[in-house]
Amino acid sequence: SAVISQKPSRDICQRGTSLTIQCQVDSQVTMMFWYRQQPGQSLTLIATANQGSEATYESGFVIDKFPISRPNLTFSTLTVSNMSPEDSSIYLCSVEDLAENTGELFFGEGSRLTVL
Amino acid sequence: QKEVEQDPGPLSVPEGAIVSLNCTYSNSAFQYFMWYRQYSRKGPELLMYTYSSGNKEDGRFTAQVDKSSKYISLFIRDSQPSDSATYLCAMSGAGSQGNLIFGKGTKLSVKP
């Protein structure tokens, strides 16, 4: 299994500001995934971060709002830009269980953002 | 209709009870079915994984998949207070590459 560390674990942010969330994995992985868990809603994939190429965004998510960096095989960042209260959510970093090759995902502890 | 429907609960049971958690789905292309457990203020952790239809048992946990009915279940026997958590069903099709479709989760509370 992979160990995934996220920072910050929580933050309170002001409307209009941006916040960058960091994700560190203890092993090299080709793809890292960013999910959002809004209150009372399903976990939803925001984007897939590939090392050496642009991130791939899911429908409803755009690079201007959620820019992603992937500088190496163990690290990624997700920025939530120009935040509004609707961005209050838990943001989760995840990687696939490559040993099983079944699509199972390991998740970090999440970054809980509250936007005032 | 959402792709995956899951009763959010909350569900409260006494210790030792048998718990049944369920999800229905609409996409017949789903082949991989998972149950995640999420404790408060923690990330989801994989509990059970099933490929296609059938049953899988792991200790007190049993996962069932009925593809003909598009219905999956998780049974917890002899439930314990430590089982108190939110249980998320998740599923994906072949080649989905990290794009799991999740239910909203059922919050379970096991009372001593």
Tab-separated table of C-alpha atoms in Angstrom, chain A:
chain	number	residue	atom	x	y	z
A	1	SER	CA	0.000	0.000	0.000
A	2	ALA	CA	1.056	3.601	-0.537
A	3	VAL	CA	1.435	6.226	2.169
A	4	ILE	CA	0.078	9.583	1.079
A	5	SER	CA	0.707	12.790	2.993
A	6	GLN	CA	-1.262	15.960	2.376
A	7	LYS	CA	-0.686	19.494	3.556
A	8	PRO	CA	-2.447	21.456	4.906
A	9	SER	CA	-4.819	19.131	6.717
A	10	ARG	CA	-7.227	22.016	7.144
A	11	ASP	CA	-7.416	25.733	6.525
A	12	ILE	CA	-9.818	28.617	6.714
A	13	CYS	CA	-9.556	30.934	3.744
A	14	GLN	CA	-10.976	34.239	2.686
A	15	ARG	CA	-13.121	34.658	-0.399
A	16	GLY	CA	-11.085	35.576	-3.472
A	17	THR	CA	-7.816	34.064	-2.273
A	18	SER	CA	-6.052	30.959	-3.557
A	19	LEU	CA	-4.644	28.005	-1.662
A	20	THR	CA	-2.219	25.321	-2.754
A	21	ILE	CA	-2.532	21.786	-1.403
A	22	GLN	CA	0.500	19.522	-1.454
A	23	CYS	CA	0.504	15.749	-1.860
A	24	GLN	CA	3.523	13.530	-1.221
A	25	VAL	CA	3.572	9.782	-1.925
A	26	ASP	CA	6.128	7.362	-0.475
A	27	SER	CA	6.656	5.597	-3.806
A	28	GLN	CA	6.965	6.592	-7.439
A	29	VAL	CA	3.673	6.590	-9.309
A	30	THR	CA	2.816	7.573	-12.844
A	31	MET	CA	-0.581	9.051	-12.107
A	32	MET	CA	-1.940	10.922	-9.131
A	33	PHE	CA	-5.587	11.806	-8.779
A	34	TRP	CA	-7.295	14.748	-7.102
A	35	TYR	CA	-10.795	14.286	-5.720
A	36	ARG	CA	-13.235	16.660	-4.076
A	37	GLN	CA	-15.661	15.671	-1.312
A	38	GLN	CA	-18.252	18.363	-0.795
A	39	PRO	CA	-20.557	18.186	2.239
A	40	GLY	CA	-23.287	15.627	1.621
A	41	GLN	CA	-21.975	14.827	-1.850
A	42	SER	CA	-20.086	11.981	-3.484
A	43	LEU	CA	-16.349	12.020	-3.921
A	44	THR	CA	-15.773	13.421	-7.386
A	45	LEU	CA	-12.636	13.236	-9.512
A	46	ILE	CA	-11.282	16.680	-10.354
A	47	ALA	CA	-8.284	15.747	-12.465
A	48	THR	CA	-5.511	13.275	-13.133
A	49	ALA	CA	-1.961	14.547	-12.701
A	50	ASN	CA	0.602	12.884	-14.958
A	51	GLN	CA	4.306	13.507	-14.543
A	52	GLY	CA	5.724	15.296	-17.553
A	53	SER	CA	2.438	16.310	-19.135
A	54	GLU	CA	-0.555	18.536	-18.551
A	55	ALA	CA	-3.173	17.363	-16.083
A	56	THR	CA	-6.378	15.884	-17.458
A	57	TYR	CA	-9.520	17.515	-16.076
A	58	GLU	CA	-12.939	15.957	-15.672
A	59	SER	CA	-16.097	17.570	-16.956
A	60	GLY	CA	-16.999	20.584	-14.859
A	61	PHE	CA	-13.444	21.300	-13.710
A	62	VAL	CA	-11.047	23.698	-15.455
A	63	ILE	CA	-7.359	24.417	-15.207
A	64	ASP	CA	-7.845	28.103	-14.401
A	65	LYS	CA	-9.778	27.227	-11.274
A	66	PHE	CA	-7.764	24.144	-10.243
A	67	PRO	CA	-4.220	24.405	-11.594
A	68	ILE	CA	-2.156	21.301	-10.900
A	69	SER	CA	1.563	20.729	-10.848
A	70	ARG	CA	3.376	17.391	-11.053
A	71	PRO	CA	7.105	18.075	-10.880
A	72	ASN	CA	8.172	14.470	-10.162
A	73	LEU	CA	6.871	10.952	-9.611
A	74	THR	CA	6.162	11.363	-5.895
A	75	PHE	CA	4.691	14.857	-5.567
A	76	SER	CA	1.790	16.949	-6.831
A	77	THR	CA	0.009	20.159	-5.918
A	78	LEU	CA	-3.552	21.313	-6.450
A	79	THR	CA	-4.369	25.007	-6.235
A	80	VAL	CA	-7.900	26.177	-5.582
A	81	SER	CA	-8.006	29.634	-7.164
A	82	ASN	CA	-10.168	32.655	-6.442
A	83	MET	CA	-12.053	30.756	-3.783
A	84	SER	CA	-15.719	31.212	-2.958
A	85	PRO	CA	-17.756	29.587	-0.165
A	86	GLU	CA	-18.870	26.928	-2.689
A	87	ASP	CA	-15.262	25.678	-2.720
A	88	SER	CA	-15.527	24.697	0.933
A	89	SER	CA	-14.790	21.017	0.710
A	90	ILE	CA	-12.373	18.227	1.477
A	91	TYR	CA	-9.768	17.786	-1.251
A	92	LEU	CA	-8.179	14.356	-1.482
A	93	CYS	CA	-5.104	13.115	-3.263
A	94	SER	CA	-5.038	9.483	-4.368
A	95	VAL	CA	-2.954	6.920	-6.247
A	96	GLU	CA	-3.746	3.532	-7.730
A	97	ASP	CA	-2.832	0.236	-6.120
A	98	LEU	CA	-0.469	-0.856	-8.857
A	99	ALA	CA	0.315	-4.159	-7.154
A	100	GLU	CA	-3.287	-5.248	-7.605
A	101	ASN	CA	-3.904	-3.477	-10.926
A	102	THR	CA	-7.629	-3.420	-10.263
A	103	GLY	CA	-8.307	0.285	-10.132
A	104	GLU	CA	-8.357	0.407	-6.365
A	105	LEU	CA	-7.245	3.734	-4.981
A	106	PHE	CA	-5.325	4.753	-1.886
A	107	PHE	CA	-6.305	8.117	-0.460
A	108	GLY	CA	-4.554	10.712	1.619
A	109	GLU	CA	-6.125	12.081	4.785
A	110	GLY	CA	-7.570	15.006	2.869
A	111	SER	CA	-7.327	18.777	3.133
A	112	ARG	CA	-10.425	20.365	4.630
A	113	LEU	CA	-10.945	23.881	3.318
A	114	THR	CA	-13.454	26.349	4.685
A	115	VAL	CA	-13.982	29.519	2.654
A	116	LEU	CA	-15.546	32.472	4.417
